[in-house]
Coordinates of C-alpha atoms in Angstrom, one line a residue:
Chain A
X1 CA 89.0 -68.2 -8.4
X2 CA 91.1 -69.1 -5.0
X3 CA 89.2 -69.3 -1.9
X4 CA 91.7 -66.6 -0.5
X5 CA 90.9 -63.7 -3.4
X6 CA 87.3 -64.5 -2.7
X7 CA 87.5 -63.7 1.3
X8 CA 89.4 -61.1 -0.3
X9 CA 86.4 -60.1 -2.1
X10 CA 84.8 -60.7 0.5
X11 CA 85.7 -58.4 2.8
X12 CA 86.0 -55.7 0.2
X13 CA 82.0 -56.1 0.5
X14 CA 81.8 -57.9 -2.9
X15 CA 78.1 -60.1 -2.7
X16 CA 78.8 -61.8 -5.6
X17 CA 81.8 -63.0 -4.2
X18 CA 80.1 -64.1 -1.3
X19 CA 77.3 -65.8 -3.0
X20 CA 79.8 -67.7 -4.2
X21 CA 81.9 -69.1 -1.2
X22 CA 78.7 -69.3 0.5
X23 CA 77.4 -72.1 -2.8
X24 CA 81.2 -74.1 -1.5
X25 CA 80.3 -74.5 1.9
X26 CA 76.3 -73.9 2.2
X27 CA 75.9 -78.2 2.4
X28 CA 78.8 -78.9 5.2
X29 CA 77.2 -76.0 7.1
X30 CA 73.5 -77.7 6.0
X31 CA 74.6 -80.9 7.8
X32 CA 75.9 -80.2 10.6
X33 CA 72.9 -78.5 11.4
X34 CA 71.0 -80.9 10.6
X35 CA 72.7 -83.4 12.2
X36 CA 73.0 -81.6 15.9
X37 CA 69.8 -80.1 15.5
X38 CA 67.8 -83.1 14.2
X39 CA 65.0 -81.6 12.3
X40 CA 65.4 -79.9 8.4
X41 CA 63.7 -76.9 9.6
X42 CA 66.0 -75.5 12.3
X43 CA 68.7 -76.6 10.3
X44 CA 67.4 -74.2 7.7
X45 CA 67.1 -71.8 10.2
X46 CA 70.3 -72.2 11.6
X47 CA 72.0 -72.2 8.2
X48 CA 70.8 -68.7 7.5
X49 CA 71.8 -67.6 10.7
X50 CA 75.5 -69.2 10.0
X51 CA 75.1 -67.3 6.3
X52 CA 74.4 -64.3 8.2
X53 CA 77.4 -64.4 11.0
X54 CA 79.4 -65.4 8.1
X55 CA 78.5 -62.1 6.6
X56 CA 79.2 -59.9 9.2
X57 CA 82.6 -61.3 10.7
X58 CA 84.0 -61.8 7.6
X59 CA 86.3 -58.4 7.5
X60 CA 87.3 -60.4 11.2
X61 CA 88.8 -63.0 9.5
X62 CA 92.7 -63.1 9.5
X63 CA 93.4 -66.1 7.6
X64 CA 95.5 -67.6 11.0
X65 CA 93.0 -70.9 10.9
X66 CA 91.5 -73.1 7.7
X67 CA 88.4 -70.8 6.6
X68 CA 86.5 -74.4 6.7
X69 CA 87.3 -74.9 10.2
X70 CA 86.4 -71.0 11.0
X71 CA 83.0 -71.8 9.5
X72 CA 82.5 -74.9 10.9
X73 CA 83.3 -73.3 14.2
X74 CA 80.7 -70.5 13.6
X75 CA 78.2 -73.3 12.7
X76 CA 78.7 -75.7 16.2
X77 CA 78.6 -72.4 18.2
X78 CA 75.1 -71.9 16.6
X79 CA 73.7 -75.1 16.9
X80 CA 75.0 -75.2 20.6
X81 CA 73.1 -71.9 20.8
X82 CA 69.9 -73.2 19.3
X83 CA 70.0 -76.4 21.6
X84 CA 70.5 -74.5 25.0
X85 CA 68.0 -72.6 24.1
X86 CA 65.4 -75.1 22.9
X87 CA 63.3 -76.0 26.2
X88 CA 62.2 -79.3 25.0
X89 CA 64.5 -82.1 23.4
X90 CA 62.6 -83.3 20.1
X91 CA 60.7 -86.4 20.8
X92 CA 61.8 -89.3 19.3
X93 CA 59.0 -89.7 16.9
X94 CA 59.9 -86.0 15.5
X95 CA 63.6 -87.7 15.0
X96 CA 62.0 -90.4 12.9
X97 CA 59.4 -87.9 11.3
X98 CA 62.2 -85.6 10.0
X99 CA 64.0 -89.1 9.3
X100 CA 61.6 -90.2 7.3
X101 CA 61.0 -87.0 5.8
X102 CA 64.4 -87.0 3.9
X103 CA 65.2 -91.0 3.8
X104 CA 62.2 -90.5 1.5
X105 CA 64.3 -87.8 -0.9
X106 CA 67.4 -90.2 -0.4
X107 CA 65.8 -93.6 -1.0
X108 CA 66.2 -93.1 -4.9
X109 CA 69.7 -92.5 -5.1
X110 CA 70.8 -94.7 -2.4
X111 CA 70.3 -98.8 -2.8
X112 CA 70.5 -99.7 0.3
X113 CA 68.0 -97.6 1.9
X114 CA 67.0 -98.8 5.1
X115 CA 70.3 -99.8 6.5
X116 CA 71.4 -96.5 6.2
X117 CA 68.3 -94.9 7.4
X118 CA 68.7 -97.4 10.6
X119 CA 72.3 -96.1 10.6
X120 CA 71.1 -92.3 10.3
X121 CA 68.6 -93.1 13.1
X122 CA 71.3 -94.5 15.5
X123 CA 73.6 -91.4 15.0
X124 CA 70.8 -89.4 16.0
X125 CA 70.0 -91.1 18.9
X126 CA 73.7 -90.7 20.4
X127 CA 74.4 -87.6 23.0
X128 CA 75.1 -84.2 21.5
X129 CA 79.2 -84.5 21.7
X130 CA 79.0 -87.7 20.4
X131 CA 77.1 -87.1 17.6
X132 CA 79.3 -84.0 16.5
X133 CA 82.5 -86.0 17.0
X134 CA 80.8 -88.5 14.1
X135 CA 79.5 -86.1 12.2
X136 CA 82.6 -84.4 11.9
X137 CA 85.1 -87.3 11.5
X138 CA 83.0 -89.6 9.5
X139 CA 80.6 -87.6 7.8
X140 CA 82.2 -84.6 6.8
X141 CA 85.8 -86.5 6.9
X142 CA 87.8 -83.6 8.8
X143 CA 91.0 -84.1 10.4
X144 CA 91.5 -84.5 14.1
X145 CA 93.2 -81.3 14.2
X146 CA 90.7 -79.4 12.5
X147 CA 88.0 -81.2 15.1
X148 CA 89.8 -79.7 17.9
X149 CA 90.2 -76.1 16.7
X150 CA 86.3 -76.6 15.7
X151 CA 85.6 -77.8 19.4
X152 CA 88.1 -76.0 21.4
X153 CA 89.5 -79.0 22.8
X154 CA 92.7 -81.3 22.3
X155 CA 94.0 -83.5 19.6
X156 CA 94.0 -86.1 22.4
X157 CA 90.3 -85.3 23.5
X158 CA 89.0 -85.7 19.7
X159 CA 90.2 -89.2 19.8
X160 CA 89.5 -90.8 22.9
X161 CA 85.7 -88.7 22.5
X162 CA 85.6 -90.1 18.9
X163 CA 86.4 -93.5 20.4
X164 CA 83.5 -93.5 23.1
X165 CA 81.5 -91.7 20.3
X166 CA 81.9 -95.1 18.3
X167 CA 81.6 -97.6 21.1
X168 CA 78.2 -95.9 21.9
X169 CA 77.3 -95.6 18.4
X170 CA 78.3 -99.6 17.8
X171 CA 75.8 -100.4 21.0
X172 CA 72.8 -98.2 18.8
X173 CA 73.7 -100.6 16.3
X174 CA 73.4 -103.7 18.3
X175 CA 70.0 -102.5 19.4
X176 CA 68.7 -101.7 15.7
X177 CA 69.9 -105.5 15.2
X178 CA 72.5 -104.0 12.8
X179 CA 75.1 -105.2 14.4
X180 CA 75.5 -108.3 16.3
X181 CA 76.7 -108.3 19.9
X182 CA 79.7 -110.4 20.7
Chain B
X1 CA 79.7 -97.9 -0.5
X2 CA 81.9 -97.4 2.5
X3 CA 79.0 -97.3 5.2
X4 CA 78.7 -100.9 4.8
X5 CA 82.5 -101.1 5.4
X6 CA 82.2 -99.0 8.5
X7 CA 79.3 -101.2 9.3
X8 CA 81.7 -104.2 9.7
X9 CA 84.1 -102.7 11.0
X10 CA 82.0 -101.9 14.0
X11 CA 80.9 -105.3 14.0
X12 CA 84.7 -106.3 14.4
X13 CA 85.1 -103.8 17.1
X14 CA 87.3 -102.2 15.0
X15 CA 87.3 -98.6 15.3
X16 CA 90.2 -97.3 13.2
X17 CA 88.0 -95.6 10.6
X18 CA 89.2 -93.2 7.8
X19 CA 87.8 -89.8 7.9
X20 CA 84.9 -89.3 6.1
X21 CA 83.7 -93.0 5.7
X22 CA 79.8 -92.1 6.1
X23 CA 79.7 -89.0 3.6
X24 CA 77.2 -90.4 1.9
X25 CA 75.1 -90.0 5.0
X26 CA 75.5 -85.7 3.2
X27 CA 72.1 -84.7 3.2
X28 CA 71.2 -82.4 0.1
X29 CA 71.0 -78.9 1.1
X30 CA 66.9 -78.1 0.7
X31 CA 65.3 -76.1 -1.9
X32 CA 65.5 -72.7 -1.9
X33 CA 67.6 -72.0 0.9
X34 CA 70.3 -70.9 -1.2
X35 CA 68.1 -68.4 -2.0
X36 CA 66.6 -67.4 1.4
X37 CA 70.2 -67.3 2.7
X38 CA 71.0 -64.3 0.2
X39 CA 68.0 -62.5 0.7
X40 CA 68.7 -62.4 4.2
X41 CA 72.0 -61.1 3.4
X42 CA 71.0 -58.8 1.0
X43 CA 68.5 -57.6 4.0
X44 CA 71.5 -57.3 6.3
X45 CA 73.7 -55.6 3.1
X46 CA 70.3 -52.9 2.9
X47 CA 70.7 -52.4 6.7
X48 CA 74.1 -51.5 6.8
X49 CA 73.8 -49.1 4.5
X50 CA 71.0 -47.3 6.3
X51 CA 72.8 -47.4 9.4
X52 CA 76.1 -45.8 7.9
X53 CA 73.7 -43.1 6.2
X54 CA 72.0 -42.6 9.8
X55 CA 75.4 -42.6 11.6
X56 CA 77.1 -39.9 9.0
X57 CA 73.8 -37.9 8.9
X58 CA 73.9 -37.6 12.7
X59 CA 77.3 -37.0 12.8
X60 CA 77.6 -34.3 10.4
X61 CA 74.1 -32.8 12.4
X62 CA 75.9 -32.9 15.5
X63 CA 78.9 -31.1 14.1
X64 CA 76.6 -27.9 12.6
X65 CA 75.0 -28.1 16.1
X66 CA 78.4 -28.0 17.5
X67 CA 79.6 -25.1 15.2
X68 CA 76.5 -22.8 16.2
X69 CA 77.0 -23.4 19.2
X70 CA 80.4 -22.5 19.6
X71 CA 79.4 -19.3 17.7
X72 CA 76.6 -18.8 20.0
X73 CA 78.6 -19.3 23.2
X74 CA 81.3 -16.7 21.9
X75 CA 78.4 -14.4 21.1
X76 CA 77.2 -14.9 25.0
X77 CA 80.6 -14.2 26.0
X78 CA 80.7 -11.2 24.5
X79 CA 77.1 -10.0 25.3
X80 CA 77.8 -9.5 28.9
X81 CA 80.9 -7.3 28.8
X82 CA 79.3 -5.2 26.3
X83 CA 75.9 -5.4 28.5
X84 CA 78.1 -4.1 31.6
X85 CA 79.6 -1.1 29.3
X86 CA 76.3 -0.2 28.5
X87 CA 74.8 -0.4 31.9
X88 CA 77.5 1.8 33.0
X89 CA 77.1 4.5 30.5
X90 CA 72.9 4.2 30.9
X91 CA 73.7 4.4 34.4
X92 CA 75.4 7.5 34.5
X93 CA 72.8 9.2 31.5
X94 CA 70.2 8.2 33.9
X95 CA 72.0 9.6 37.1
X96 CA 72.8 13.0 35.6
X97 CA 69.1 14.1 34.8
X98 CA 67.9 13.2 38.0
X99 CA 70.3 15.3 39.6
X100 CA 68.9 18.3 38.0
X101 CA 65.8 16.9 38.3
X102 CA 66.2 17.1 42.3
X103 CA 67.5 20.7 42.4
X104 CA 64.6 21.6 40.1
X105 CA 63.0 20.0 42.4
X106 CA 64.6 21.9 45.3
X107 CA 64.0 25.1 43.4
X108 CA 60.4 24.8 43.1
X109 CA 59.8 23.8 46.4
X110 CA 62.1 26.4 47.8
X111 CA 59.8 29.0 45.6
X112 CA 56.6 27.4 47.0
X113 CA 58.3 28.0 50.4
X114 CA 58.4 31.6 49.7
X115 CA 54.8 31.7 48.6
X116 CA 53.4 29.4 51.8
X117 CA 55.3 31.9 53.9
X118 CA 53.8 34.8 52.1
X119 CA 50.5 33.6 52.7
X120 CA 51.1 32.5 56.2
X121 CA 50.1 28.5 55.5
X122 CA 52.3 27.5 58.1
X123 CA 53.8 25.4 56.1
X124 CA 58.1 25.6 55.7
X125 CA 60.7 23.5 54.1
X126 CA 63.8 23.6 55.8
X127 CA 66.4 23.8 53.3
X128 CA 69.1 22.4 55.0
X129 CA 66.7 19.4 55.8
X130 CA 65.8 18.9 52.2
X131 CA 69.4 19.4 50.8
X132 CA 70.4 16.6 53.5
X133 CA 67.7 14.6 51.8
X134 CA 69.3 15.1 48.7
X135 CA 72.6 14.4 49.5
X136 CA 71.4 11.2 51.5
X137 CA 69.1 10.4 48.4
X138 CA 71.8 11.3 45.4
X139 CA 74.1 8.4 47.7
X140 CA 71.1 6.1 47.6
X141 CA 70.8 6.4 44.4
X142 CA 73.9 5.3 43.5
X143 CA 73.6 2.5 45.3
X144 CA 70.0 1.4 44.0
X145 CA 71.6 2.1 40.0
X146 CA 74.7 -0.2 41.0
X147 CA 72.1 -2.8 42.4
X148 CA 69.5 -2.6 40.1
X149 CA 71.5 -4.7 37.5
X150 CA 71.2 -7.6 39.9
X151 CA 67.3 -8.2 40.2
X152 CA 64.5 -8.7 37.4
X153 CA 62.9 -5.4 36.6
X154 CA 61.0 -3.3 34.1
X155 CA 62.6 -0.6 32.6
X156 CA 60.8 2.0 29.8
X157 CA 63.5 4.5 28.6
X158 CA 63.7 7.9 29.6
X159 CA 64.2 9.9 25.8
X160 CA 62.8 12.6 23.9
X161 CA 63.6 15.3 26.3
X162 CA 61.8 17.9 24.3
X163 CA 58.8 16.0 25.2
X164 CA 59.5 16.0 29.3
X165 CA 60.7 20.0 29.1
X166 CA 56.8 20.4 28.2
X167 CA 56.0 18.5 31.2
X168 CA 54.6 19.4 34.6
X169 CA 55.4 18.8 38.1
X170 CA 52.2 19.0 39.8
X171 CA 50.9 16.3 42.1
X172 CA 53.4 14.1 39.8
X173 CA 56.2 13.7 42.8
X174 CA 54.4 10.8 44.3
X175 CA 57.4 9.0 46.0
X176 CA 61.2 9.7 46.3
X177 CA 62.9 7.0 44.2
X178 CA 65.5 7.3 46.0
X179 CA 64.4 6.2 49.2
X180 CA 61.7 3.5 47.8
X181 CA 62.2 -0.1 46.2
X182 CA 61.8 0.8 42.3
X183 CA 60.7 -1.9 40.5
X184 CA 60.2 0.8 37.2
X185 CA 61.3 3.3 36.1
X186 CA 59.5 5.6 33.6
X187 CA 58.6 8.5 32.4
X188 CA 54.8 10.2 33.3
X189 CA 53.9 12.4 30.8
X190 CA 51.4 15.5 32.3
X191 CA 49.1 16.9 30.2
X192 CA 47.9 19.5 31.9
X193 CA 51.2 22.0 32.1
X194 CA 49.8 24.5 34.2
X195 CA 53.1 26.7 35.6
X196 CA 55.8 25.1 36.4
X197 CA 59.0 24.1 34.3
X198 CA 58.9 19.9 34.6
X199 CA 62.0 18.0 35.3
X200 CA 62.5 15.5 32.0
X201 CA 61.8 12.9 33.6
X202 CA 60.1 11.2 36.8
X203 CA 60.8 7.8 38.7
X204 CA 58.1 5.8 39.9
X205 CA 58.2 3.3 42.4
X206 CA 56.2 0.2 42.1
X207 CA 53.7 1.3 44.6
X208 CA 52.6 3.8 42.7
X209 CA 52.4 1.6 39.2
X210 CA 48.8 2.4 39.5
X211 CA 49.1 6.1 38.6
X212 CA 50.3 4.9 35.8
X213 CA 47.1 4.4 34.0
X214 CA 47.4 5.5 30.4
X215 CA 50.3 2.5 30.0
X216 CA 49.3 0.2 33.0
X217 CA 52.6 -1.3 32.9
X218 CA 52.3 -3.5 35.9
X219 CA 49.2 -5.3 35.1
X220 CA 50.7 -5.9 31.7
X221 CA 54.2 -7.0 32.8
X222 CA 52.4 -9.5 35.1
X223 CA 50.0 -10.6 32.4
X224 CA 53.1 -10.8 30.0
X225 CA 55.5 -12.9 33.0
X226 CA 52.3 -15.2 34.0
X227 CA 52.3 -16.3 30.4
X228 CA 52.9 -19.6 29.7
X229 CA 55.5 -19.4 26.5
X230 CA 58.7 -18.9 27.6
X231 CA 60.2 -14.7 27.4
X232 CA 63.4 -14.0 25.6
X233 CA 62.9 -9.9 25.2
X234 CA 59.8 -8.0 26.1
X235 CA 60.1 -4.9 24.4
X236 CA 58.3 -1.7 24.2
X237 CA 57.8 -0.1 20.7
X238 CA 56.9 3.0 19.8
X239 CA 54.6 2.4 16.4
X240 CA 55.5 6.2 14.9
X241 CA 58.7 6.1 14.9
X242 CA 59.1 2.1 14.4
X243 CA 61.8 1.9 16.9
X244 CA 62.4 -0.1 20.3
X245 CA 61.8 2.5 22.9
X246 CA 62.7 0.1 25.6
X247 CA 64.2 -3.6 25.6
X248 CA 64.4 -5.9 28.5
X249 CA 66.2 -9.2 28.2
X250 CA 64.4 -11.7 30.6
X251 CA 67.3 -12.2 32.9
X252 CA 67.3 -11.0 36.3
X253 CA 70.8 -10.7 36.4
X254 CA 71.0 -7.9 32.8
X255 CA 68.8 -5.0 32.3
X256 CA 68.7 -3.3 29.2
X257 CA 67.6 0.2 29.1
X258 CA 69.2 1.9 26.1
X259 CA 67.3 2.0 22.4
X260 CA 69.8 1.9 20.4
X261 CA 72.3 -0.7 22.1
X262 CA 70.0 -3.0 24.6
X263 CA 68.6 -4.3 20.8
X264 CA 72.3 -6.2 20.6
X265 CA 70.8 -10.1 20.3
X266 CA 68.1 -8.6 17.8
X267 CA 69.0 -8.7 14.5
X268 CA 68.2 -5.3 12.1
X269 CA 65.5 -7.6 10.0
X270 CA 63.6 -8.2 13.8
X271 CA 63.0 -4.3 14.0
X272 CA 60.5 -4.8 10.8
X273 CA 59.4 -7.8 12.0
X274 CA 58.2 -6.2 15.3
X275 CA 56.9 -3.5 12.9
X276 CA 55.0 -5.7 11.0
X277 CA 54.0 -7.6 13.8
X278 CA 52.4 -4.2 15.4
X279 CA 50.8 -2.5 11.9
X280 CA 49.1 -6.5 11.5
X281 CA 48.0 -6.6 15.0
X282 CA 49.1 -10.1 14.4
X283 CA 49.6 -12.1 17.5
X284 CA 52.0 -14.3 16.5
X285 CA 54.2 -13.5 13.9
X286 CA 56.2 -16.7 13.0
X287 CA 57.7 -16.6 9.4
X288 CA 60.5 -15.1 10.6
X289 CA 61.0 -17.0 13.9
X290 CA 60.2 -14.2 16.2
X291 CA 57.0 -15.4 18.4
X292 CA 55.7 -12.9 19.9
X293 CA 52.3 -11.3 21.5
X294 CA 51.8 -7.7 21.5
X295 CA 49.7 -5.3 23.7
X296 CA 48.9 -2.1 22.7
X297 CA 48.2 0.7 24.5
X298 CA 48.1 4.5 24.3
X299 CA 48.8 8.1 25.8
X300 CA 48.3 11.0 23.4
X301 CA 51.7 11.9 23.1
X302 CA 52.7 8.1 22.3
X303 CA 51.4 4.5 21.3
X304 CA 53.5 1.7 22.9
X305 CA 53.6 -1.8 21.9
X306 CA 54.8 -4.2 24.4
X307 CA 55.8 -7.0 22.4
X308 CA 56.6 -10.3 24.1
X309 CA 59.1 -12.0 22.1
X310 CA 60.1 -15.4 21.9
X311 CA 63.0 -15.8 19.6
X312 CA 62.7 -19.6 18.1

């Protein structure tokens, strides 16, 4: 079934319907959670919060953007909400706990575990717009255009932020002793 | 596995990466929060429905309200015109007997003048005086019966003239109505009907409530207005012939005298109730949403039954 007759569905109040379009994007909207909130259980929090938003504005949805990038939008609004409203930034051990936590579900699939756990770590370690830039270009592979109807901000912005988002992310690297410094 | 490509490529300063070059970096979405995600929408799915049965059971609530009380605000409208009518018409009944009541009046006195001069009392009535009196009291009159609409009063109906024509006159003149502030008006049946023919009916002023002591209407009417639940009708009730002798709607600005037609805002079915109320000596008498507390009290010619009622 098309994505379209299921927001169709959708709004008609069809559950099942929504169960199932919900199962297509439940681990992009999992990740970037997880990604700008840094620990698995407020990105389980905030995923059922993005469920439930999804829920309830869905007759509001016109079909005049990607339905990815509408929900990807409703997802970075609620992580921004959860950070502004968490007092304390996680330490860094609770980055490395929570880490941890799922490198050690991961390790079995993936060979090379501990580069990309150092990897992981370094992402997590750069500033919130830098990490979302990365997250959203390299991680969940969306275009620059779709970034900046996501982020309310211009094709132009996406790029020179991804750019900086990089650079900074290389220098996290250099630290780890991933990458060597020239 | 492109992360090691984007790895080199950061090595190499090289930043023109391909979207989606760290996917694997996808963490798998934990267990069971598929599941927690659709109960919570199956909460929300629960609430909406409960909140579009509250809203339409509200709505339609308020529109019955709104319907009643639309009827009710045309039945208001209609009350007082009909209320004035009636006034009017119980106005002039009420005027006409006391008319003849003063020149019955005027006849017996002028016959005890005849009988004081006969027996030298020194004691006269001037008629001239007294017919001045009358005129001056017959204008007052008027005036008090156009006024008395506009302030909170007890009223008991004057009826059953064959009653009054039985009546005496002796030492039952205690104050002229007409020059006094009434507060009731009433009728004081005499026993003891020694001579004289009796006017049908006599007006008491307030001052003279105490003379009243068969009924005690005051003391009751104070006991009945100090009460704490709120008064729609105070009615008086004559047991025998299970009918509303007197009616007074609890607004200062509409007095209802007449039987039959100041019972307009009670419904036929109240009449029993108010019957049943009395014969059960019941003090509140709820089934039917009439509150009400009675008091009884008794004369030999009649029982009344003042019945404060509070219609729900």
């Amino acid at each position: 079934m098309e994505e379209r007759e299921l927001i169709s569905r959708c709004q008609k109040n069809d559950i099942e319907a929504f169960e199932r379009l919900i199962l297509t994007y439940e681990k992009k909207i999992y990740n970037l959670c997880f990604y700008m909130l840094k620990n698995t259980e407020d990105a389980k929090d905030a995923s059922q919060e993005v469920s439930l938003k999804i829920y309830r504005a869905i007759d509001k949805f016109k079909g005049e953007s990607k339905f990815s990038t509408w929900i990807y939008r409703i997802t970075y609004n609620t992580c921004m909400d959860y950070i502004k409203r968490r007092k304390d930034e996680l330490s860094f051990d609770d980055i490395i706990n929570s880490e941890g936590h799922l490198s050690n579900k991961v390790e079995n699939i993936i060979e090379n575990r501990e580069l990309q756990h150092d990897i992981k770590r370094c992402i997590l370690r750069l500033s919130n717009d830098f990490r979302t830039i990365i997250i959203l270009r390299d991680i969940s592979g969306l275009s620059y255009q779709e970034i900046a109807d996501i982020l309310n901000i211009e094709v132009g912005t996406v790029k020179s932020r991804l750019n900086r988002a990089r650079e900074s992310l290389r220098n996290e690297l250099i630290k780890c002793g991933i990458v060597r410094g020239c | 596995m492109k992360y090691h490509e984007y790895v080199k490529k950061m090595q190499n300063n090289e930043y023109d990466f391909d979207a989606g070059m760290l996917s694997e970096f996808e963490v798998d979405v934990p267990d069971g929060l598929h599941l927690s995600i659709m109960n919570t929408i199956e909460k929300e799915r629960m609430r909406k429905r409960n909140v579009w049965n509250k809203t339409f059971s509200s709505i339609a609530a308020a529109v019955i309200i709104f319907v009643i009380s639309i009827a009710g605000f045309k039945d208001t409208l209609k009350l007082p015109a009909k209320l004035e009518n009636q006034t009017a018409k119980n106005s002039t009944n009420l005027i006409e007997p006391k008319i003849e009541m003063n020149n019955e009046k005027s006849e017996n006195l002028e016959s005890k003048g005849k009988l004081i001069e006969d027996n030298k009392n020194n004691i006269s009535i001037k008629k001239e005086e007294f017919k001045e009196k009358q005129n001056t009291a017959t204008s007052n009159k008027k005036n008090k019966i156009k006024t008395i609409s506009n302030e909170k009063r007890t009223l008991i109906a004057l009826n059953d003239k064959k009653e009054e024509s039985n009546y005496t006159n002796k030492n039952n003149i205690t104050s002229d109505v007409l020059t006094s502030d009434n507060k009731m008006i009433t009728i004081k049946p005499e026993e003891d009907s020694d001579d004289q023919v009796v006017p049908i009916g006599y007006i008491y002023s307030q001052a003279n409530m105490s003379n009243i002591s068969e009924i005690s209407k005051s003391s009751l009417m104070t006991t009945l207005l100090a009460s704490s639940l709120p008064i729609d009708y105070i009615a008086t009730v004559d047991k025998n012939q299970k009918d509303i002798i007197s009616f007074i709607y609890n607004n200062p600005n509409v007095i209802l005298i007449d039987t039959n037609n100041s019972i307009y805002r009670l419904q036929k079915q109240d009449l029993s109730v108010l019957s049943n109320m009395i014969n059960s000596q019941s003090m509140i008498y709820s089934e039917t949403g009439i509150n009400g507390i009675n008091t009884y009290s008794q004369n030999n010619i009649r029982e009344y039954y003042f019945v404060k009622i509070t219609i729900k």
